[in-house]
Short mmCIF file of C-alpha atoms and ligand atoms in Angstrom, two decimals:
data_model
loop_
_atom_site.label_atom_id
_atom_site.label_comp_id
_atom_site.label_asym_id
_atom_site.label_seq_id
_atom_site.Cartn_x
_atom_site.Cartn_y
_atom_site.Cartn_z
CA MET A 1 -3.52 15.23 -15.05
CA ASN A 2 -6.91 13.55 -14.64
CA ILE A 3 -6.15 10.47 -12.61
CA LEU A 4 -8.48 7.60 -11.81
CA VAL A 5 -7.50 6.25 -8.39
CA THR A 6 -8.89 2.75 -7.88
CA GLY A 7 -9.05 1.84 -4.18
CA GLY A 8 -8.97 5.60 -3.59
CA THR A 9 -10.70 5.52 -0.20
CA GLY A 10 -8.26 2.90 1.15
CA PHE A 11 -5.22 3.48 3.35
CA ILE A 12 -2.56 4.23 0.74
CA GLY A 13 -5.06 5.44 -1.88
CA SER A 14 -6.49 8.18 0.35
CA HIS A 15 -3.03 9.53 1.22
CA THR A 16 -2.07 9.50 -2.44
CA VAL A 17 -5.24 11.40 -3.38
CA VAL A 18 -4.23 14.14 -0.90
CA GLU A 19 -0.78 14.43 -2.50
CA LEU A 20 -2.24 14.41 -6.02
CA ILE A 21 -4.62 17.25 -5.13
CA ASN A 22 -1.82 19.15 -3.39
CA ASN A 23 0.14 18.93 -6.62
CA GLY A 24 -2.68 20.26 -8.80
CA HIS A 25 -3.96 16.97 -10.22
CA ASN A 26 -7.61 16.02 -10.61
CA ALA A 27 -8.15 12.78 -8.68
CA ILE A 28 -11.25 10.72 -9.53
CA LEU A 29 -11.82 8.00 -6.96
CA MET A 30 -13.30 4.55 -7.44
CA ASP A 31 -13.81 1.98 -4.68
CA ASN A 32 -16.41 -0.62 -3.68
CA LEU A 33 -15.82 0.24 0.01
CA ILE A 34 -15.23 -3.42 0.93
CA ASN A 35 -12.30 -2.36 3.10
CA SER A 36 -12.75 1.39 3.49
CA SER A 37 -15.26 4.06 4.38
CA GLU A 38 -16.94 6.89 2.50
CA ILE A 39 -16.09 9.14 5.47
CA VAL A 40 -12.59 9.31 4.01
CA LEU A 41 -13.96 11.63 1.30
CA LYS A 42 -14.95 14.25 3.86
CA ARG A 43 -11.58 13.90 5.53
CA ILE A 44 -9.82 14.46 2.22
CA GLU A 45 -11.93 17.58 1.73
CA LYS A 46 -10.96 18.80 5.21
CA ILE A 47 -7.27 18.39 4.43
CA THR A 48 -7.22 19.71 0.86
CA GLY A 49 -10.33 21.89 0.55
CA ILE A 50 -11.47 19.76 -2.38
CA MET A 51 -14.16 17.07 -2.37
CA PRO A 52 -13.01 14.62 -5.04
CA THR A 53 -15.38 12.90 -7.46
CA PHE A 54 -16.17 9.42 -6.17
CA TYR A 55 -17.65 6.34 -7.86
CA LYS A 56 -18.81 3.49 -5.66
CA VAL A 57 -18.03 0.75 -8.14
CA ASP A 58 -16.75 -2.81 -7.88
CA MET A 59 -14.04 -3.49 -10.44
CA LEU A 60 -15.63 -6.90 -10.98
CA ASP A 61 -18.60 -5.04 -12.48
CA LYS A 62 -17.36 -4.47 -16.04
CA GLU A 63 -20.29 -2.34 -17.09
CA LYS A 64 -20.10 0.16 -14.22
CA LEU A 65 -16.33 0.31 -14.59
CA GLY A 66 -16.71 1.16 -18.28
CA GLU A 67 -19.21 3.91 -17.43
CA ILE A 68 -16.56 5.76 -15.41
CA PHE A 69 -14.36 5.88 -18.50
CA ASP A 70 -17.34 7.00 -20.61
CA LYS A 71 -18.05 9.89 -18.27
CA GLU A 72 -14.57 11.05 -17.29
CA HIS A 73 -11.59 12.07 -19.37
CA ILE A 74 -8.85 9.98 -17.77
CA ASP A 75 -5.14 10.38 -18.52
CA CYS A 76 -3.74 7.81 -16.11
CA VAL A 77 -4.87 5.18 -13.60
CA ILE A 78 -3.26 4.60 -10.22
CA HIS A 79 -4.41 1.12 -9.32
CA PHE A 80 -4.66 0.40 -5.58
CA ALA A 81 -7.91 -1.60 -5.51
CA GLY A 82 -7.45 -5.12 -4.26
CA LEU A 83 -7.79 -7.41 -1.29
CA LYS A 84 -4.64 -7.56 0.84
CA ALA A 85 -5.07 -9.78 3.91
CA VAL A 86 -2.36 -12.44 3.68
CA GLY A 87 -3.97 -14.95 6.10
CA GLU A 88 -7.40 -14.63 4.50
CA SER A 89 -5.86 -15.23 1.07
CA VAL A 90 -4.51 -18.58 2.27
CA LYS A 91 -7.98 -19.62 3.48
CA GLU A 92 -9.92 -18.17 0.53
CA PRO A 93 -7.59 -18.22 -2.49
CA TYR A 94 -10.41 -18.10 -5.07
CA LYS A 95 -11.71 -14.85 -3.59
CA TYR A 96 -8.25 -13.28 -3.91
CA TYR A 97 -7.49 -14.52 -7.42
CA ASN A 98 -10.97 -13.56 -8.58
CA ASN A 99 -11.00 -10.07 -7.06
CA ASN A 100 -7.42 -9.03 -7.70
CA LEU A 101 -6.82 -10.71 -11.07
CA CYS A 102 -10.29 -10.58 -12.71
CA GLY A 103 -10.88 -7.07 -11.34
CA SER A 104 -7.58 -5.84 -12.80
CA LEU A 105 -8.26 -7.58 -16.13
CA ASN A 106 -11.60 -5.75 -16.30
CA LEU A 107 -9.75 -2.52 -15.62
CA ILE A 108 -7.23 -3.22 -18.37
CA GLU A 109 -10.04 -4.00 -20.80
CA ALA A 110 -11.85 -0.75 -20.00
CA MET A 111 -8.58 1.18 -20.31
CA ASN A 112 -7.79 -0.40 -23.69
CA ARG A 113 -11.29 0.28 -24.97
CA HIS A 114 -11.01 3.95 -24.04
CA GLY A 115 -7.43 4.37 -25.20
CA VAL A 116 -6.12 5.00 -21.66
CA LYS A 117 -2.75 3.25 -21.61
CA ASN A 118 -1.02 4.70 -18.56
CA ILE A 119 -1.00 2.86 -15.24
CA ILE A 120 0.82 2.94 -11.92
CA PHE A 121 0.32 -0.33 -10.04
CA SER A 122 0.62 -1.08 -6.31
CA SER A 123 2.93 -4.04 -6.04
CA SER A 124 4.76 -5.37 -3.03
CA ALA A 125 8.18 -6.46 -1.85
CA THR A 126 6.51 -9.82 -1.37
CA VAL A 127 7.16 -10.55 -5.10
CA TYR A 128 10.86 -11.05 -4.26
CA GLY A 129 9.98 -14.18 -2.27
CA LYS A 130 11.92 -15.65 0.64
CA ASN A 131 15.46 -15.99 -0.67
CA VAL A 132 16.49 -12.37 -0.74
CA ILE A 133 19.81 -10.63 -0.24
CA VAL A 134 19.39 -7.33 1.57
CA PRO A 135 19.30 -4.53 0.65
CA ILE A 136 16.99 -5.74 -2.13
CA THR A 137 17.54 -4.03 -5.48
CA GLU A 138 15.09 -4.10 -8.40
CA GLU A 139 17.59 -6.40 -10.15
CA CYS A 140 16.85 -9.13 -7.65
CA PRO A 141 14.81 -11.77 -9.49
CA LYS A 142 11.23 -12.35 -8.42
CA GLY A 143 10.79 -15.44 -6.25
CA GLU A 144 8.26 -17.92 -4.90
CA CYS A 145 5.49 -16.16 -3.02
CA THR A 146 4.37 -17.67 0.27
CA ASN A 147 0.64 -16.96 -0.12
CA PRO A 148 -2.08 -16.35 -2.76
CA TYR A 149 -2.15 -12.60 -2.03
CA GLY A 150 1.53 -12.38 -2.92
CA TRP A 151 0.95 -14.42 -6.08
CA THR A 152 -1.76 -12.01 -7.24
CA LYS A 153 0.82 -9.20 -7.06
CA SER A 154 3.45 -11.26 -8.85
CA MET A 155 1.00 -12.39 -11.55
CA LEU A 156 -0.38 -8.90 -12.10
CA GLU A 157 3.15 -7.57 -12.53
CA GLN A 158 3.66 -10.20 -15.24
CA ILE A 159 0.35 -9.30 -16.91
CA PHE A 160 1.23 -5.58 -17.00
CA CYS A 161 4.72 -6.35 -18.34
CA ASP A 162 3.31 -8.51 -21.14
CA ILE A 163 0.68 -5.95 -22.09
CA GLN A 164 3.29 -3.21 -22.27
CA LYS A 165 5.58 -5.44 -24.34
CA ALA A 166 2.82 -6.18 -26.82
CA ASP A 167 1.73 -2.55 -27.19
CA GLU A 168 4.40 0.13 -26.80
CA LYS A 169 1.74 2.79 -26.28
CA TRP A 170 1.34 1.46 -22.74
CA ASN A 171 3.30 3.10 -19.93
CA VAL A 172 3.44 0.91 -16.84
CA VAL A 173 5.02 1.77 -13.50
CA LEU A 174 5.26 -1.07 -10.98
CA LEU A 175 5.83 0.20 -7.45
CA ARG A 176 6.99 -2.40 -4.95
CA TYR A 177 6.07 -1.19 -1.49
CA PHE A 178 7.95 -2.34 1.58
CA ASN A 179 6.07 -1.85 4.90
CA PRO A 180 3.79 1.21 4.82
CA ILE A 181 2.81 2.57 8.26
CA GLY A 182 2.08 6.00 9.76
CA ALA A 183 -0.80 8.30 8.87
CA HIS A 184 -1.41 11.83 7.64
CA PRO A 185 0.00 14.21 10.31
CA SER A 186 -3.46 15.80 10.65
CA GLY A 187 -4.77 12.54 12.14
CA LEU A 188 -7.73 12.76 9.75
CA ILE A 189 -6.83 9.78 7.57
CA GLY A 190 -4.92 6.62 8.45
CA GLU A 191 -5.08 2.85 8.57
CA ASP A 192 -8.34 1.32 9.81
CA PRO A 193 -8.03 -2.46 9.60
CA ASN A 194 -11.02 -4.79 10.00
CA GLY A 195 -10.92 -7.05 13.06
CA ILE A 196 -7.70 -8.00 14.85
CA PRO A 197 -4.80 -6.56 12.87
CA ASN A 198 -2.26 -8.91 11.30
CA ASN A 199 0.34 -6.26 10.71
CA LEU A 200 2.70 -4.97 13.36
CA MET A 201 1.91 -1.25 13.55
CA PRO A 202 -1.90 -1.40 13.85
CA PHE A 203 -1.48 -4.17 16.41
CA ILE A 204 0.80 -1.92 18.49
CA THR A 205 -1.58 1.06 18.33
CA GLN A 206 -4.49 -1.15 19.41
CA VAL A 207 -2.46 -2.39 22.37
CA ALA A 208 -1.65 1.24 23.20
CA ILE A 209 -5.33 2.23 23.16
CA GLY A 210 -6.26 -0.76 25.32
CA LYS A 211 -8.20 -2.79 22.75
CA LEU A 212 -5.62 -5.57 22.79
CA LYS A 213 -3.74 -6.77 25.88
CA GLU A 214 -0.24 -7.36 24.63
CA LEU A 215 1.83 -7.64 21.50
CA GLY A 216 3.06 -11.11 20.54
CA ILE A 217 6.47 -10.82 18.89
CA PHE A 218 6.81 -13.59 16.33
CA GLY A 219 10.29 -15.02 16.95
CA ASN A 220 13.35 -13.73 18.81
CA ASP A 221 15.85 -16.18 17.36
CA TYR A 222 16.31 -14.76 13.85
CA ASP A 223 19.75 -13.95 12.55
CA THR A 224 19.27 -10.21 13.17
CA PRO A 225 20.92 -7.83 15.69
CA ASP A 226 18.30 -8.46 18.42
CA GLY A 227 16.78 -11.72 17.11
CA THR A 228 13.46 -10.15 15.99
CA GLY A 229 12.41 -9.66 12.35
CA VAL A 230 13.78 -6.65 10.45
CA ARG A 231 11.63 -4.71 7.96
CA ASP A 232 11.76 -1.49 5.95
CA TYR A 233 8.92 0.59 7.42
CA ILE A 234 7.94 3.56 5.30
CA HIS A 235 5.70 6.49 6.16
CA VAL A 236 2.51 6.37 4.08
CA VAL A 237 2.83 10.08 3.20
CA ASP A 238 6.31 9.43 1.75
CA LEU A 239 4.86 6.52 -0.17
CA ALA A 240 2.00 8.68 -1.46
CA LYS A 241 4.46 11.34 -2.66
CA ALA A 242 6.36 8.69 -4.64
CA HIS A 243 3.23 8.12 -6.74
CA VAL A 244 3.16 11.79 -7.71
CA LYS A 245 6.84 11.56 -8.70
CA ALA A 246 6.16 8.37 -10.66
CA LEU A 247 3.80 10.33 -12.96
CA LYS A 248 7.00 11.68 -14.54
CA LYS A 249 7.52 8.25 -16.11
CA ILE A 250 4.03 8.41 -17.59
CA GLU A 251 4.60 11.94 -18.95
CA ASP A 252 7.95 10.84 -20.44
CA ASN A 253 6.39 7.82 -22.21
CA SER A 254 8.88 5.57 -20.46
CA GLY A 255 7.34 2.19 -21.24
CA LEU A 256 7.92 -0.17 -18.32
CA SER A 257 9.48 1.07 -15.05
CA ILE A 258 9.90 -0.77 -11.75
CA TYR A 259 10.80 0.80 -8.40
CA ASN A 260 11.21 -0.29 -4.82
CA LEU A 261 9.57 2.10 -2.38
CA GLY A 262 11.27 1.85 0.98
CA THR A 263 13.54 3.97 3.13
CA GLY A 264 16.54 1.69 2.71
CA ASN A 265 16.69 1.22 6.51
CA GLY A 266 15.79 -1.94 8.39
CA TYR A 267 14.20 -1.79 11.84
CA SER A 268 13.55 -4.78 14.09
CA VAL A 269 10.24 -5.40 15.85
CA LEU A 270 11.91 -4.35 19.11
CA ASP A 271 13.23 -1.14 17.48
CA VAL A 272 9.66 -0.23 16.49
CA VAL A 273 8.30 -1.00 19.97
CA LYS A 274 11.07 1.06 21.63
CA SER A 275 10.55 3.99 19.27
CA PHE A 276 6.78 3.89 19.90
CA GLU A 277 7.31 3.87 23.68
CA LYS A 278 9.85 6.71 23.58
CA VAL A 279 7.98 9.03 21.21
CA ASN A 280 4.48 8.50 22.59
CA GLY A 281 5.29 7.84 26.25
CA ILE A 282 3.19 4.66 26.33
CA LYS A 283 4.44 1.23 27.42
CA ILE A 284 3.68 -1.64 25.06
CA PRO A 285 3.52 -4.94 26.94
CA TYR A 286 4.86 -7.78 24.80
CA SER A 287 5.90 -11.41 24.94
CA PHE A 288 7.85 -13.57 22.53
CA LYS A 289 5.92 -16.12 20.48
CA PRO A 290 7.01 -18.73 17.94
CA ARG A 291 7.98 -17.56 14.47
CA ARG A 292 5.06 -16.84 12.10
CA ALA A 293 4.87 -19.12 9.06
CA GLY A 294 6.10 -17.41 5.90
CA ASP A 295 8.13 -14.69 7.70
CA ILE A 296 11.74 -14.02 6.79
CA ALA A 297 14.48 -12.60 9.04
CA SER A 298 15.30 -9.40 7.15
CA CYS A 299 13.67 -7.49 4.32
CA TYR A 300 14.70 -3.97 3.38
CA ALA A 301 15.06 -2.06 0.16
CA SER A 302 17.78 -0.46 -1.79
CA ALA A 303 15.97 2.82 -2.46
CA ASN A 304 18.62 4.16 -4.87
CA LYS A 305 16.77 3.64 -8.16
CA ALA A 306 13.71 5.66 -7.12
CA TYR A 307 16.04 8.44 -5.99
CA SER A 308 18.19 8.55 -9.10
CA GLU A 309 15.33 8.21 -11.62
CA LEU A 310 12.38 9.87 -9.86
CA GLY A 311 14.21 12.19 -7.46
CA TRP A 312 12.19 10.63 -4.65
CA LYS A 313 13.40 9.57 -1.26
CA ALA A 314 11.68 9.03 2.05
CA GLU A 315 11.79 12.06 4.38
CA PHE A 316 10.09 10.71 7.51
CA ASP A 317 11.94 8.51 10.01
CA ILE A 318 10.70 5.77 12.32
CA ASP A 319 9.91 8.25 15.13
CA ASP A 320 7.65 10.23 12.75
CA MET A 321 5.93 7.02 11.68
CA VAL A 322 5.08 5.81 15.21
CA ARG A 323 3.98 9.35 16.22
CA ASP A 324 1.58 9.68 13.30
CA SER A 325 0.24 6.12 13.61
CA TRP A 326 -0.61 6.80 17.25
CA ASN A 327 -2.04 10.25 16.48
CA PHE A 328 -4.56 8.69 14.07
CA GLN A 329 -5.48 5.87 16.46
CA LYS A 330 -5.86 8.31 19.38
CA LYS A 331 -8.11 10.66 17.40
CA ASN A 332 -10.10 7.77 15.88
CA PRO A 333 -10.25 5.09 18.60
CA ASN A 334 -12.71 3.05 16.53
CA GLY A 335 -11.28 4.02 13.18
CA TYR A 336 -13.76 5.57 10.78
CA GLY A 337 -16.52 3.66 12.60
CA ASP A 338 -16.77 6.54 15.11
CA GLN A 339 -18.40 9.00 12.72
P1 NAD B 401 -6.76 -0.95 1.54
O1 NAD B 401 -7.51 -2.21 1.75
O2 NAD B 401 -6.85 0.11 2.57
O3 NAD B 401 -7.17 -0.31 0.13
C1 NAD B 401 -7.58 -1.10 -0.97
C2 NAD B 401 -8.92 -0.58 -1.42
O4 NAD B 401 -9.40 -1.37 -2.52
C3 NAD B 401 -10.00 -0.66 -0.33
O5 NAD B 401 -10.55 0.63 -0.09
C4 NAD B 401 -11.04 -1.63 -0.88
O6 NAD B 401 -12.35 -1.29 -0.49
C5 NAD B 401 -10.81 -1.51 -2.37
N1 NAD B 401 -11.20 -2.68 -3.16
C6 NAD B 401 -10.90 -3.98 -2.95
N2 NAD B 401 -11.47 -4.75 -3.89
C7 NAD B 401 -12.13 -3.92 -4.73
C8 NAD B 401 -12.93 -4.12 -5.89
N3 NAD B 401 -13.19 -5.33 -6.37
N4 NAD B 401 -13.46 -3.03 -6.50
C9 NAD B 401 -13.25 -1.79 -6.02
N5 NAD B 401 -12.51 -1.54 -4.92
C10 NAD B 401 -11.97 -2.60 -4.28
O7 NAD B 401 -5.24 -1.35 1.27
P2 NAD B 401 -3.95 -0.42 1.18
O8 NAD B 401 -3.08 -0.77 2.32
O9 NAD B 401 -4.32 0.97 0.94
O10 NAD B 401 -3.29 -1.05 -0.12
C11 NAD B 401 -3.46 -0.49 -1.40
C12 NAD B 401 -2.78 -1.38 -2.43
O11 NAD B 401 -1.40 -1.51 -2.10
C13 NAD B 401 -3.35 -2.81 -2.46
O12 NAD B 401 -3.36 -3.26 -3.80
C14 NAD B 401 -2.34 -3.58 -1.65
O13 NAD B 401 -2.30 -4.94 -2.01
C15 NAD B 401 -1.04 -2.87 -2.01
N6 NAD B 401 0.00 -3.04 -0.98
C16 NAD B 401 -0.28 -2.70 0.31
C17 NAD B 401 0.69 -2.88 1.28
C18 NAD B 401 0.40 -2.54 2.73
O14 NAD B 401 1.16 -2.97 3.60
N7 NAD B 401 -0.63 -1.79 3.06
C19 NAD B 401 1.95 -3.40 0.94
C20 NAD B 401 2.20 -3.72 -0.39
C21 NAD B 401 1.21 -3.52 -1.36
C1 UD1 B 402 3.13 -8.67 5.64
C2 UD1 B 402 2.92 -9.74 4.60
C3 UD1 B 402 3.24 -9.16 3.24
C4 UD1 B 402 2.39 -7.92 2.98
C5 UD1 B 402 2.61 -6.91 4.12
C6 UD1 B 402 1.68 -5.74 3.99
C7 UD1 B 402 3.27 -11.93 5.64
C8 UD1 B 402 4.18 -13.10 5.75
N1 UD1 B 402 3.75 -10.90 4.90
O1 UD1 B 402 4.49 -8.27 5.62
O2 UD1 B 402 2.97 -10.12 2.24
O3 UD1 B 402 2.74 -7.31 1.75
O4 UD1 B 402 2.33 -7.55 5.37
O5 UD1 B 402 0.35 -6.11 4.18
O6 UD1 B 402 2.19 -11.91 6.19
N2 UD1 B 402 5.05 -9.04 13.84
C9 UD1 B 402 5.00 -9.43 15.16
N3 UD1 B 402 3.79 -9.43 15.78
C10 UD1 B 402 2.63 -9.09 15.17
C11 UD1 B 402 2.69 -8.69 13.81
C12 UD1 B 402 3.91 -8.69 13.16
O7 UD1 B 402 6.03 -9.75 15.74
O8 UD1 B 402 1.56 -9.13 15.80
C13 UD1 B 402 6.36 -8.99 13.16
C14 UD1 B 402 6.48 -9.90 11.95
O9 UD1 B 402 6.93 -11.18 12.34
C15 UD1 B 402 7.49 -9.14 11.09
C16 UD1 B 402 7.19 -7.67 11.41
O10 UD1 B 402 6.50 -7.67 12.66
O11 UD1 B 402 8.81 -9.42 11.48
C17 UD1 B 402 6.33 -6.98 10.37
O12 UD1 B 402 5.15 -7.75 10.16
P1 UD1 B 402 3.93 -7.23 9.27
O13 UD1 B 402 3.57 -5.87 9.68
O14 UD1 B 402 2.87 -8.29 9.30
O15 UD1 B 402 4.56 -7.13 7.81
P2 UD1 B 402 5.33 -8.24 6.93
O16 UD1 B 402 5.27 -9.57 7.55
O17 UD1 B 402 6.66 -7.70 6.60
#
């Protein structure tokens, strides 16, 4: 298939492009590079032997977006482009609603105009809100989001559902990611956050490399086995492979489909730290801090639906994830900024 990958130079997008190419698809990338680097293209070429077509385009620019559809024959869009920093979204909600919602509406308009009605959308477990019963199944109703970023995901899900309902020619796959970490085993592509990381894994790797002094663990009094927060960490390569499997739903004209993408296993913050120390032989100094606003005790997926309907399940375990996260950080101490 000819697949337009929006946000294709980003963390999850770049790994998905590799898996698409490995499976014989033609990936056409689009990104405005606001949170990624063009160097990723060369890295993708190193891994796959193919330099994908790339358009440096902002999805807020309707005209340029339309030109991609004029030039390329596109069968399906995998839509990763968006801003994703939770804290920033609380401080600058307009920026998030404008970029994520208006950008996606522009995309939908261009797709409609060119008769491209197949989309796979990056959603998040955050749409389930705070009152969840674990393991979370897709039947669990959506809840109140705790931040504007989360609301953009929840609202976009609704928009895609309504569009599909109104026009049966649309095939929409909503993929709700749990906590993607890890990196391609080659160490050529991985996660390269701007500034001090908010998420656990990049924070740990930056402590390991000596950029940050110690990890602050947000809360040790949760109702979990060791008191620290439990999450469903998933290797980004597993996540990427799920997108290739999800194309089956597009080929089958399945209408609307929704899947959780997680391993089905919950690991605490201390489990992740211990695994990192054991696998990589590096001590991670940490201290306990107060709970972080908006965090919940436990969040992990039921991954059964993706397995029964797509034949997809995660293959990598937590030790693989911490090994590959560290491998990327070690080989790219300053991220893509080194090249
Ligand atoms: P990322 O920031 O690495 O990738 C997103 C890409 O979108 C970036 O390369 C950025 O430059 C690009 N982008 C942003 N606004 C754009 C615009 N207006 N026009 C064109 N390109 C634009 O993030 P990621 O971790 O790879 O996440 C990919 C998608 O998955 C995002 O939609 C994110 O919200 C979603 N998601 C991520 C996680 C996670 O933990 N990483 C969890 C759940 C959902
Ligand atoms: C966060 C976002 C979520 C988003 C996801 C991916 C919040 C409340 N949730 O999920 O909306 O989809 O990132 O971008 O921000 N932790 C520490 N110390 C740290 C960092 C994290 O103890 O320095 C703990 C957290 O309290 C949590 C776990 O590690 O228990 C995972 O945190 P994180 O990686 O930020 O992911 P989530 O909070 O699950």
